């Protein structure tokens, strides 16, 4: 269960979140929890999560270790802050910041090189769904992106299916729509990495996940977890999601 805070929460707000969230989430031993604050609040999150099973992730990661890459944050920098995960290829990065399938692959490879667990996002836009191209888009994103990993690299990632039309819009994909997309992604994984990898890969659903729709989404065997934006900002709401 991953929370993507996007560009919200200062360090002090991060600390306050964890104070409320930790006792509420303590019961949720059934799942792994990762919270992804902005870079500048990573340290505060790591400190506030200390002694709990909650992990902290970044929302992006550079494809190089260091160098002349203004504005980028590298894997070793993220690891030094104490974070263990990184979201890669979020649709907002693809839409507004020129992220491509190729850069998603490079960032994923770099994350793995520096011991950061990638959560790689894929998903179609509304026009792509309406023109019947959902599967073609997912296949393209997979083939040009994470299909370029080796088998042992692939074993260390999680995938998040996030239909762009469902993100921040209040329009959740129905559990059936999400499960169909997850099946299409899993079929790609099977073709490229084999049946065992397809069984083991964790595919999270993201897009307007809320406390009241988590249970029906998670009831789909294809859905292994959720990536939550807006509803992860409030400790009570995110706790009721992880305790679904
Ligand atoms: P949302 O965002 O839950 O606010 O729709 C999900 C995401 O972008 O990861």
PDB file of N, CA and C in Angstrom, residues 35-133:
ATOM      1  N   UNK A  35       5.423   5.269   2.132  1.00  0.00           N
ATOM      2  CA  UNK A  35       4.924   6.642   1.964  1.00  0.00           C
ATOM      3  C   UNK A  35       5.962   7.447   1.209  1.00  0.00           C
ATOM      4  N   UNK A  36       5.504   8.146   0.169  1.00  0.00           N
ATOM      5  CA  UNK A  36       6.421   8.883  -0.707  1.00  0.00           C
ATOM      6  C   UNK A  36       6.158  10.384  -0.619  1.00  0.00           C
ATOM      7  N   UNK A  37       6.887  11.079   0.263  1.00  0.00           N
ATOM      8  CA  UNK A  37       6.742  12.533   0.386  1.00  0.00           C
ATOM      9  C   UNK A  37       7.629  13.231  -0.640  1.00  0.00           C
ATOM     10  N   UNK A  38       7.545  14.554  -0.734  1.00  0.00           N
ATOM     11  CA  UNK A  38       8.494  15.281  -1.586  1.00  0.00           C
ATOM     12  C   UNK A  38       9.922  15.074  -1.059  1.00  0.00           C
ATOM     13  N   UNK A  39      10.908  15.264  -1.920  1.00  0.00           N
ATOM     14  CA  UNK A  39      12.317  15.039  -1.530  1.00  0.00           C
ATOM     15  C   UNK A  39      12.672  15.762  -0.230  1.00  0.00           C
ATOM     16  N   UNK A  40      12.192  17.005  -0.115  1.00  0.00           N
ATOM     17  CA  UNK A  40      12.602  17.828   1.027  1.00  0.00           C
ATOM     18  C   UNK A  40      11.995  17.348   2.344  1.00  0.00           C
ATOM     19  N   UNK A  41      11.022  16.437   2.276  1.00  0.00           N
ATOM     20  CA  UNK A  41      10.454  15.889   3.504  1.00  0.00           C
ATOM     21  C   UNK A  41      10.846  14.428   3.722  1.00  0.00           C
ATOM     22  N   UNK A  42      11.745  13.909   2.884  1.00  0.00           N
ATOM     23  CA  UNK A  42      12.147  12.503   3.034  1.00  0.00           C
ATOM     24  C   UNK A  42      12.760  12.252   4.398  1.00  0.00           C
ATOM     25  N   UNK A  43      13.697  13.112   4.764  1.00  0.00           N
ATOM     26  CA  UNK A  43      14.420  12.928   6.018  1.00  0.00           C
ATOM     27  C   UNK A  43      13.442  12.952   7.209  1.00  0.00           C
ATOM     28  N   UNK A  44      12.540  13.908   7.212  1.00  0.00           N
ATOM     29  CA  UNK A  44      11.558  14.002   8.309  1.00  0.00           C
ATOM     30  C   UNK A  44      10.704  12.732   8.357  1.00  0.00           C
ATOM     31  N   UNK A  45      10.342  12.205   7.189  1.00  0.00           N
ATOM     32  CA  UNK A  45       9.517  10.996   7.140  1.00  0.00           C
ATOM     33  C   UNK A  45      10.293   9.797   7.674  1.00  0.00           C
ATOM     34  N   UNK A  46      11.553   9.682   7.260  1.00  0.00           N
ATOM     35  CA  UNK A  46      12.373   8.544   7.706  1.00  0.00           C
ATOM     36  C   UNK A  46      12.526   8.590   9.221  1.00  0.00           C
ATOM     37  N   UNK A  47      12.788   9.779   9.747  1.00  0.00           N
ATOM     38  CA  UNK A  47      12.943   9.897  11.206  1.00  0.00           C
ATOM     39  C   UNK A  47      11.639   9.557  11.919  1.00  0.00           C
ATOM     40  N   UNK A  48      10.542  10.029  11.368  1.00  0.00           N
ATOM     41  CA  UNK A  48       9.244   9.794  12.023  1.00  0.00           C
ATOM     42  C   UNK A  48       8.800   8.341  11.898  1.00  0.00           C
ATOM     43  N   UNK A  49       9.327   7.628  10.899  1.00  0.00           N
ATOM     44  CA  UNK A  49       8.923   6.226  10.689  1.00  0.00           C
ATOM     45  C   UNK A  49       9.829   5.256  11.433  1.00  0.00           C
ATOM     46  N   UNK A  50      10.910   5.768  12.002  1.00  0.00           N
ATOM     47  CA  UNK A  50      11.897   4.902  12.650  1.00  0.00           C
ATOM     48  C   UNK A  50      11.256   3.993  13.693  1.00  0.00           C
ATOM     49  N   UNK A  51      11.654   2.714  13.664  1.00  0.00           N
ATOM     50  CA  UNK A  51      11.113   1.769  14.641  1.00  0.00           C
ATOM     51  C   UNK A  51       9.777   1.182  14.218  1.00  0.00           C
ATOM     52  N   UNK A  52       9.257   1.611  13.075  1.00  0.00           N
ATOM     53  CA  UNK A  52       8.018   1.022  12.549  1.00  0.00           C
ATOM     54  C   UNK A  52       8.349   0.253  11.274  1.00  0.00           C
ATOM     55  N   UNK A  53       7.364  -0.450  10.741  1.00  0.00           N
ATOM     56  CA  UNK A  53       7.595  -1.186   9.494  1.00  0.00           C
ATOM     57  C   UNK A  53       7.309  -0.306   8.277  1.00  0.00           C
ATOM     58  N   UNK A  54       6.947   0.947   8.498  1.00  0.00           N
ATOM     59  CA  UNK A  54       6.609   1.829   7.371  1.00  0.00           C
ATOM     60  C   UNK A  54       7.887   2.236   6.639  1.00  0.00           C
ATOM     61  N   UNK A  55       7.850   2.133   5.336  1.00  0.00           N
ATOM     62  CA  UNK A  55       9.000   2.501   4.515  1.00  0.00           C
ATOM     63  C   UNK A  55       8.724   3.841   3.847  1.00  0.00           C
ATOM     64  N   UNK A  56       9.803   4.490   3.450  1.00  0.00           N
ATOM     65  CA  UNK A  56       9.680   5.821   2.842  1.00  0.00           C
ATOM     66  C   UNK A  56      10.276   5.766   1.436  1.00  0.00           C
ATOM     67  N   UNK A  57       9.597   6.403   0.488  1.00  0.00           N
ATOM     68  CA  UNK A  57      10.070   6.393  -0.893  1.00  0.00           C
ATOM     69  C   UNK A  57      10.094   7.797  -1.473  1.00  0.00           C
ATOM     70  N   UNK A  58      10.899   7.954  -2.532  1.00  0.00           N
ATOM     71  CA  UNK A  58      10.935   9.205  -3.285  1.00  0.00           C
ATOM     72  C   UNK A  58       9.899   9.121  -4.405  1.00  0.00           C
ATOM     73  N   UNK A  59       9.650  10.248  -5.062  1.00  0.00           N
ATOM     74  CA  UNK A  59       8.652  10.264  -6.154  1.00  0.00           C
ATOM     75  C   UNK A  59       9.298  10.238  -7.531  1.00  0.00           C
ATOM     76  N   UNK A  60      10.609  10.190  -7.555  1.00  0.00           N
ATOM     77  CA  UNK A  60      11.359  10.146  -8.812  1.00  0.00           C
ATOM     78  C   UNK A  60      12.796   9.810  -8.436  1.00  0.00           C
ATOM     79  N   UNK A  61      13.622   9.499  -9.428  1.00  0.00           N
ATOM     80  CA  UNK A  61      15.028   9.178  -9.147  1.00  0.00           C
ATOM     81  C   UNK A  61      15.822   9.415 -10.430  1.00  0.00           C
ATOM     82  N   UNK A  62      16.999   9.964 -10.295  1.00  0.00           N
ATOM     83  CA  UNK A  62      17.813  10.244 -11.485  1.00  0.00           C
ATOM     84  C   UNK A  62      18.353   8.952 -12.087  1.00  0.00           C
ATOM     85  N   UNK A  63      18.747   9.013 -13.365  1.00  0.00           N
ATOM     86  CA  UNK A  63      19.291   7.804 -13.985  1.00  0.00           C
ATOM     87  C   UNK A  63      20.807   7.720 -13.849  1.00  0.00           C
ATOM     88  N   UNK A  64      21.386   8.746 -13.214  1.00  0.00           N
ATOM     89  CA  UNK A  64      22.842   8.708 -13.019  1.00  0.00           C
ATOM     90  C   UNK A  64      23.153   8.806 -11.529  1.00  0.00           C
ATOM     91  N   UNK A  65      24.374   8.447 -11.193  1.00  0.00           N
ATOM     92  CA  UNK A  65      24.789   8.482  -9.788  1.00  0.00           C
ATOM     93  C   UNK A  65      25.027   9.921  -9.331  1.00  0.00           C
ATOM     94  N   UNK A  66      25.662  10.698 -10.212  1.00  0.00           N
ATOM     95  CA  UNK A  66      25.926  12.120  -9.943  1.00  0.00           C
ATOM     96  C   UNK A  66      26.263  12.765 -11.280  1.00  0.00           C
ATOM     97  N   UNK A  67      26.396  14.075 -11.289  1.00  0.00           N
ATOM     98  CA  UNK A  67      26.796  14.723 -12.539  1.00  0.00           C
ATOM     99  C   UNK A  67      26.045  16.007 -12.790  1.00  0.00           C
ATOM    100  N   UNK A  68      26.211  16.535 -13.995  1.00  0.00           N
ATOM    101  CA  UNK A  68      25.604  17.810 -14.352  1.00  0.00           C
ATOM    102  C   UNK A  68      24.159  17.572 -14.782  1.00  0.00           C
ATOM    103  N   UNK A  69      23.297  17.367 -13.817  1.00  0.00           N
ATOM    104  CA  UNK A  69      21.872  17.113 -14.078  1.00  0.00           C
ATOM    105  C   UNK A  69      21.050  18.002 -13.142  1.00  0.00           C
ATOM    106  N   UNK A  70      21.001  19.277 -13.466  1.00  0.00           N
ATOM    107  CA  UNK A  70      20.340  20.257 -12.596  1.00  0.00           C
ATOM    108  C   UNK A  70      18.911  19.827 -12.252  1.00  0.00           C
ATOM    109  N   UNK A  71      18.627  19.853 -10.974  1.00  0.00           N
ATOM    110  CA  UNK A  71      17.264  19.553 -10.537  1.00  0.00           C
ATOM    111  C   UNK A  71      16.994  18.090 -10.258  1.00  0.00           C
ATOM    112  N   UNK A  72      17.955  17.233 -10.545  1.00  0.00           N
ATOM    113  CA  UNK A  72      17.725  15.796 -10.333  1.00  0.00           C
ATOM    114  C   UNK A  72      18.274  15.338  -8.976  1.00  0.00           C
ATOM    115  N   UNK A  73      17.742  14.242  -8.467  1.00  0.00           N
ATOM    116  CA  UNK A  73      18.175  13.664  -7.193  1.00  0.00           C
ATOM    117  C   UNK A  73      18.519  12.198  -7.456  1.00  0.00           C
ATOM    118  N   UNK A  74      19.720  11.790  -7.077  1.00  0.00           N
ATOM    119  CA  UNK A  74      20.182  10.445  -7.457  1.00  0.00           C
ATOM    120  C   UNK A  74      19.817   9.383  -6.423  1.00  0.00           C
ATOM    121  N   UNK A  75      19.974   8.139  -6.833  1.00  0.00           N
ATOM    122  CA  UNK A  75      19.725   6.999  -5.941  1.00  0.00           C
ATOM    123  C   UNK A  75      20.534   7.078  -4.660  1.00  0.00           C
ATOM    124  N   UNK A  76      21.855   7.299  -4.749  1.00  0.00           N
ATOM    125  CA  UNK A  76      22.632   7.387  -3.499  1.00  0.00           C
ATOM    126  C   UNK A  76      22.153   8.528  -2.590  1.00  0.00           C
ATOM    127  N   UNK A  77      21.661   9.611  -3.181  1.00  0.00           N
ATOM    128  CA  UNK A  77      21.143  10.723  -2.356  1.00  0.00           C
ATOM    129  C   UNK A  77      19.850  10.317  -1.649  1.00  0.00           C
ATOM    130  N   UNK A  78      19.016   9.610  -2.377  1.00  0.00           N
ATOM    131  CA  UNK A  78      17.750   9.134  -1.803  1.00  0.00           C
ATOM    132  C   UNK A  78      18.043   8.115  -0.696  1.00  0.00           C
ATOM    133  N   UNK A  79      18.987   7.220  -0.974  1.00  0.00           N
ATOM    134  CA  UNK A  79      19.352   6.208   0.033  1.00  0.00           C
ATOM    135  C   UNK A  79      19.956   6.883   1.263  1.00  0.00           C
ATOM    136  N   UNK A  80      20.747   7.929   1.050  1.00  0.00           N
ATOM    137  CA  UNK A  80      21.371   8.620   2.183  1.00  0.00           C
ATOM    138  C   UNK A  80      20.317   9.291   3.069  1.00  0.00           C
ATOM    139  N   UNK A  81      19.204   9.648   2.476  1.00  0.00           N
ATOM    140  CA  UNK A  81      18.113  10.233   3.269  1.00  0.00           C
ATOM    141  C   UNK A  81      17.359   9.142   4.044  1.00  0.00           C
ATOM    142  N   UNK A  82      17.665   7.891   3.740  1.00  0.00           N
ATOM    143  CA  UNK A  82      17.030   6.781   4.461  1.00  0.00           C
ATOM    144  C   UNK A  82      15.830   6.190   3.742  1.00  0.00           C
ATOM    145  N   UNK A  83      15.564   6.652   2.519  1.00  0.00           N
ATOM    146  CA  UNK A  83      14.426   6.112   1.766  1.00  0.00           C
ATOM    147  C   UNK A  83      14.821   4.807   1.080  1.00  0.00           C
ATOM    148  N   UNK A  84      13.847   3.965   0.840  1.00  0.00           N
ATOM    149  CA  UNK A  84      14.114   2.635   0.292  1.00  0.00           C
ATOM    150  C   UNK A  84      13.422   2.390  -1.052  1.00  0.00           C
ATOM    151  N   UNK A  85      12.497   3.261  -1.432  1.00  0.00           N
ATOM    152  CA  UNK A  85      11.693   3.047  -2.632  1.00  0.00           C
ATOM    153  C   UNK A  85      11.705   4.307  -3.503  1.00  0.00           C
ATOM    154  N   UNK A  86      11.288   4.166  -4.737  1.00  0.00           N
ATOM    155  CA  UNK A  86      11.060   5.345  -5.589  1.00  0.00           C
ATOM    156  C   UNK A  86       9.941   5.041  -6.570  1.00  0.00           C
ATOM    157  N   UNK A  87       9.031   5.993  -6.711  1.00  0.00           N
ATOM    158  CA  UNK A  87       8.021   5.932  -7.765  1.00  0.00           C
ATOM    159  C   UNK A  87       8.717   6.390  -9.053  1.00  0.00           C
ATOM    160  N   UNK A  88       8.486   5.683 -10.134  1.00  0.00           N
ATOM    161  CA  UNK A  88       9.138   6.045 -11.402  1.00  0.00           C
ATOM    162  C   UNK A  88       8.090   6.067 -12.519  1.00  0.00           C
ATOM    163  N   UNK A  89       8.149   7.101 -13.349  1.00  0.00           N
ATOM    164  CA  UNK A  89       7.279   7.160 -14.519  1.00  0.00           C
ATOM    165  C   UNK A  89       5.831   7.482 -14.203  1.00  0.00           C
ATOM    166  N   UNK A  90       5.600   8.182 -13.095  1.00  0.00           N
ATOM    167  CA  UNK A  90       4.223   8.597 -12.789  1.00  0.00           C
ATOM    168  C   UNK A  90       3.670   9.408 -13.958  1.00  0.00           C
ATOM    169  N   UNK A  91       2.386   9.278 -14.205  1.00  0.00           N
ATOM    170  CA  UNK A  91       1.815   9.942 -15.389  1.00  0.00           C
ATOM    171  C   UNK A  91       2.003  11.461 -15.331  1.00  0.00           C
ATOM    172  N   UNK A  92       2.057  12.034 -14.121  1.00  0.00           N
ATOM    173  CA  UNK A  92       2.290  13.480 -14.049  1.00  0.00           C
ATOM    174  C   UNK A  92       3.701  13.826 -14.510  1.00  0.00           C
ATOM    175  N   UNK A  93       4.649  12.934 -14.291  1.00  0.00           N
ATOM    176  CA  UNK A  93       6.014  13.130 -14.802  1.00  0.00           C
ATOM    177  C   UNK A  93       6.009  12.952 -16.327  1.00  0.00           C
ATOM    178  N   UNK A  94       5.244  11.990 -16.810  1.00  0.00           N
ATOM    179  CA  UNK A  94       5.187  11.755 -18.258  1.00  0.00           C
ATOM    180  C   UNK A  94       4.513  12.933 -18.960  1.00  0.00           C
ATOM    181  N   UNK A  95       3.412  13.430 -18.329  1.00  0.00           N
ATOM    182  CA  UNK A  95       2.602  14.483 -18.952  1.00  0.00           C
ATOM    183  C   UNK A  95       3.274  15.855 -18.914  1.00  0.00           C
ATOM    184  N   UNK A  96       3.842  16.227 -17.766  1.00  0.00           N
ATOM    185  CA  UNK A  96       4.320  17.605 -17.590  1.00  0.00           C
ATOM    186  C   UNK A  96       5.838  17.744 -17.659  1.00  0.00           C
ATOM    187  N   UNK A  97       6.572  16.648 -17.510  1.00  0.00           N
ATOM    188  CA  UNK A  97       8.030  16.782 -17.397  1.00  0.00           C
ATOM    189  C   UNK A  97       8.788  15.911 -18.396  1.00  0.00           C
ATOM    190  N   UNK A  98       8.099  15.520 -19.442  1.00  0.00           N
ATOM    191  CA  UNK A  98       8.798  14.874 -20.561  1.00  0.00           C
ATOM    192  C   UNK A  98       9.324  13.473 -20.297  1.00  0.00           C
ATOM    193  N   UNK A  99       8.790  12.819 -19.281  1.00  0.00           N
ATOM    194  CA  UNK A  99       9.235  11.440 -19.011  1.00  0.00           C
ATOM    195  C   UNK A  99       8.790  10.528 -20.147  1.00  0.00           C
ATOM    196  N   UNK A 100       9.670   9.641 -20.577  1.00  0.00           N
ATOM    197  CA  UNK A 100       9.322   8.712 -21.658  1.00  0.00           C
ATOM    198  C   UNK A 100       9.542   7.273 -21.181  1.00  0.00           C
ATOM    199  N   UNK A 101       9.089   6.320 -21.979  1.00  0.00           N
ATOM    200  CA  UNK A 101       9.316   4.917 -21.620  1.00  0.00           C
ATOM    201  C   UNK A 101      10.808   4.646 -21.475  1.00  0.00           C
ATOM    202  N   UNK A 102      11.603   5.290 -22.320  1.00  0.00           N
ATOM    203  CA  UNK A 102      13.058   5.069 -22.296  1.00  0.00           C
ATOM    204  C   UNK A 102      13.677   5.614 -21.009  1.00  0.00           C
ATOM    205  N   UNK A 103      13.249   6.826 -20.597  1.00  0.00           N
ATOM    206  CA  UNK A 103      13.833   7.376 -19.361  1.00  0.00           C
ATOM    207  C   UNK A 103      13.317   6.609 -18.139  1.00  0.00           C
ATOM    208  N   UNK A 104      12.105   6.092 -18.247  1.00  0.00           N
ATOM    209  CA  UNK A 104      11.573   5.264 -17.156  1.00  0.00           C
ATOM    210  C   UNK A 104      12.471   4.037 -16.965  1.00  0.00           C
ATOM    211  N   UNK A 105      12.865   3.429 -18.071  1.00  0.00           N
ATOM    212  CA  UNK A 105      13.754   2.264 -17.978  1.00  0.00           C
ATOM    213  C   UNK A 105      15.096   2.658 -17.348  1.00  0.00           C
ATOM    214  N   UNK A 106      15.661   3.767 -17.814  1.00  0.00           N
ATOM    215  CA  UNK A 106      16.970   4.185 -17.276  1.00  0.00           C
ATOM    216  C   UNK A 106      16.884   4.489 -15.784  1.00  0.00           C
ATOM    217  N   UNK A 107      15.808   5.145 -15.378  1.00  0.00           N
ATOM    218  CA  UNK A 107      15.660   5.474 -13.951  1.00  0.00           C
ATOM    219  C   UNK A 107      15.471   4.200 -13.130  1.00  0.00           C
ATOM    220  N   UNK A 108      14.728   3.242 -13.692  1.00  0.00           N
ATOM    221  CA  UNK A 108      14.494   1.989 -12.974  1.00  0.00           C
ATOM    222  C   UNK A 108      15.808   1.225 -12.794  1.00  0.00           C
ATOM    223  N   UNK A 109      16.606   1.194 -13.866  1.00  0.00           N
ATOM    224  CA  UNK A 109      17.895   0.505 -13.773  1.00  0.00           C
ATOM    225  C   UNK A 109      18.788   1.166 -12.721  1.00  0.00           C
ATOM    226  N   UNK A 110      18.771   2.507 -12.700  1.00  0.00           N
ATOM    227  CA  UNK A 110      19.604   3.218 -11.731  1.00  0.00           C
ATOM    228  C   UNK A 110      19.119   2.949 -10.314  1.00  0.00           C
ATOM    229  N   UNK A 111      17.815   2.962 -10.103  1.00  0.00           N
ATOM    230  CA  UNK A 111      17.270   2.691  -8.766  1.00  0.00           C
ATOM    231  C   UNK A 111      17.783   1.341  -8.275  1.00  0.00           C
ATOM    232  N   UNK A 112      17.691   0.338  -9.133  1.00  0.00           N
ATOM    233  CA  UNK A 112      18.103  -1.011  -8.737  1.00  0.00           C
ATOM    234  C   UNK A 112      19.595  -1.056  -8.442  1.00  0.00           C
ATOM    235  N   UNK A 113      20.363  -0.325  -9.241  1.00  0.00           N
ATOM    236  CA  UNK A 113      21.808  -0.303  -9.022  1.00  0.00           C
ATOM    237  C   UNK A 113      22.134   0.244  -7.627  1.00  0.00           C
ATOM    238  N   UNK A 114      21.334   1.190  -7.162  1.00  0.00           N
ATOM    239  CA  UNK A 114      21.641   1.821  -5.874  1.00  0.00           C
ATOM    240  C   UNK A 114      20.756   1.301  -4.738  1.00  0.00           C
ATOM    241  N   UNK A 115      20.120   0.168  -4.955  1.00  0.00           N
ATOM    242  CA  UNK A 115      19.393  -0.499  -3.874  1.00  0.00           C
ATOM    243  C   UNK A 115      18.058   0.133  -3.514  1.00  0.00           C
ATOM    244  N   UNK A 116      17.492   0.889  -4.438  1.00  0.00           N
ATOM    245  CA  UNK A 116      16.184   1.514  -4.210  1.00  0.00           C
ATOM    246  C   UNK A 116      15.125   0.682  -4.959  1.00  0.00           C
ATOM    247  N   UNK A 117      14.044   0.329  -4.282  1.00  0.00           N
ATOM    248  CA  UNK A 117      13.011  -0.506  -4.898  1.00  0.00           C
ATOM    249  C   UNK A 117      12.076   0.340  -5.754  1.00  0.00           C
ATOM    250  N   UNK A 118      12.014   0.084  -7.056  1.00  0.00           N
ATOM    251  CA  UNK A 118      11.184   0.910  -7.938  1.00  0.00           C
ATOM    252  C   UNK A 118       9.705   0.501  -7.936  1.00  0.00           C
ATOM    253  N   UNK A 119       8.847   1.504  -7.956  1.00  0.00           N
ATOM    254  CA  UNK A 119       7.418   1.300  -8.212  1.00  0.00           C
ATOM    255  C   UNK A 119       7.179   1.990  -9.557  1.00  0.00           C
ATOM    256  N   UNK A 120       7.072   1.203 -10.604  1.00  0.00           N
ATOM    257  CA  UNK A 120       7.046   1.757 -11.960  1.00  0.00           C
ATOM    258  C   UNK A 120       5.601   1.917 -12.430  1.00  0.00           C
ATOM    259  N   UNK A 121       5.250   3.134 -12.835  1.00  0.00           N
ATOM    260  CA  UNK A 121       3.857   3.421 -13.206  1.00  0.00           C
ATOM    261  C   UNK A 121       3.620   3.314 -14.712  1.00  0.00           C
ATOM    262  N   UNK A 122       2.498   2.741 -15.050  1.00  0.00           N
ATOM    263  CA  UNK A 122       2.023   2.713 -16.430  1.00  0.00           C
ATOM    264  C   UNK A 122       0.538   3.071 -16.413  1.00  0.00           C
ATOM    265  N   UNK A 123      -0.022   3.371 -17.574  1.00  0.00           N
ATOM    266  CA  UNK A 123      -1.455   3.678 -17.616  1.00  0.00           C
ATOM    267  C   UNK A 123      -1.803   4.539 -18.815  1.00  0.00           C
ATOM    268  N   UNK A 124      -3.036   4.384 -19.274  1.00  0.00           N
ATOM    269  CA  UNK A 124      -3.475   5.068 -20.491  1.00  0.00           C
ATOM    270  C   UNK A 124      -4.217   6.366 -20.174  1.00  0.00           C
ATOM    271  N   UNK A 125      -4.191   7.294 -21.130  1.00  0.00           N
ATOM    272  CA  UNK A 125      -4.977   8.530 -21.000  1.00  0.00           C
ATOM    273  C   UNK A 125      -6.417   8.241 -21.428  1.00  0.00           C
ATOM    274  N   UNK A 126      -7.304   9.214 -21.141  1.00  0.00           N
ATOM    275  CA  UNK A 126      -8.717   9.040 -21.480  1.00  0.00           C
ATOM    276  C   UNK A 126      -8.907   8.852 -22.991  1.00  0.00           C
ATOM    277  N   UNK A 127      -8.230   9.680 -23.808  1.00  0.00           N
ATOM    278  CA  UNK A 127      -8.409   9.550 -25.264  1.00  0.00           C
ATOM    279  C   UNK A 127      -7.915   8.194 -25.753  1.00  0.00           C
ATOM    280  N   UNK A 128      -6.899   7.672 -25.125  1.00  0.00           N
ATOM    281  CA  UNK A 128      -6.376   6.357 -25.522  1.00  0.00           C
ATOM    282  C   UNK A 128      -7.368   5.252 -25.148  1.00  0.00           C
ATOM    283  N   UNK A 129      -7.995   5.392 -23.988  1.00  0.00           N
ATOM    284  CA  UNK A 129      -9.016   4.396 -23.606  1.00  0.00           C
ATOM    285  C   UNK A 129     -10.218   4.497 -24.537  1.00  0.00           C
ATOM    286  N   UNK A 130     -10.668   5.755 -24.786  1.00  0.00           N
ATOM    287  CA  UNK A 130     -11.883   5.920 -25.598  1.00  0.00           C
ATOM    288  C   UNK A 130     -11.682   5.478 -27.037  1.00  0.00           C
ATOM    289  N   UNK A 131     -10.445   5.526 -27.515  1.00  0.00           N
ATOM    290  CA  UNK A 131     -10.216   5.063 -28.886  1.00  0.00           C
ATOM    291  C   UNK A 131      -9.861   3.574 -28.922  1.00  0.00           C
ATOM    292  N   UNK A 132     -10.046   2.894 -27.795  1.00  0.00           N
ATOM    293  CA  UNK A 132      -9.836   1.442 -27.770  1.00  0.00           C
ATOM    294  C   UNK A 132      -8.376   1.028 -27.740  1.00  0.00           C
ATOM    295  N   UNK A 133      -7.521   1.937 -27.295  1.00  0.00           N
ATOM    296  CA  UNK A 133      -6.085   1.641 -27.351  1.00  0.00           C
ATOM    297  C   UNK A 133      -5.443   1.325 -26.005  1.00  0.00           C
TER     298      UNK A 133
END
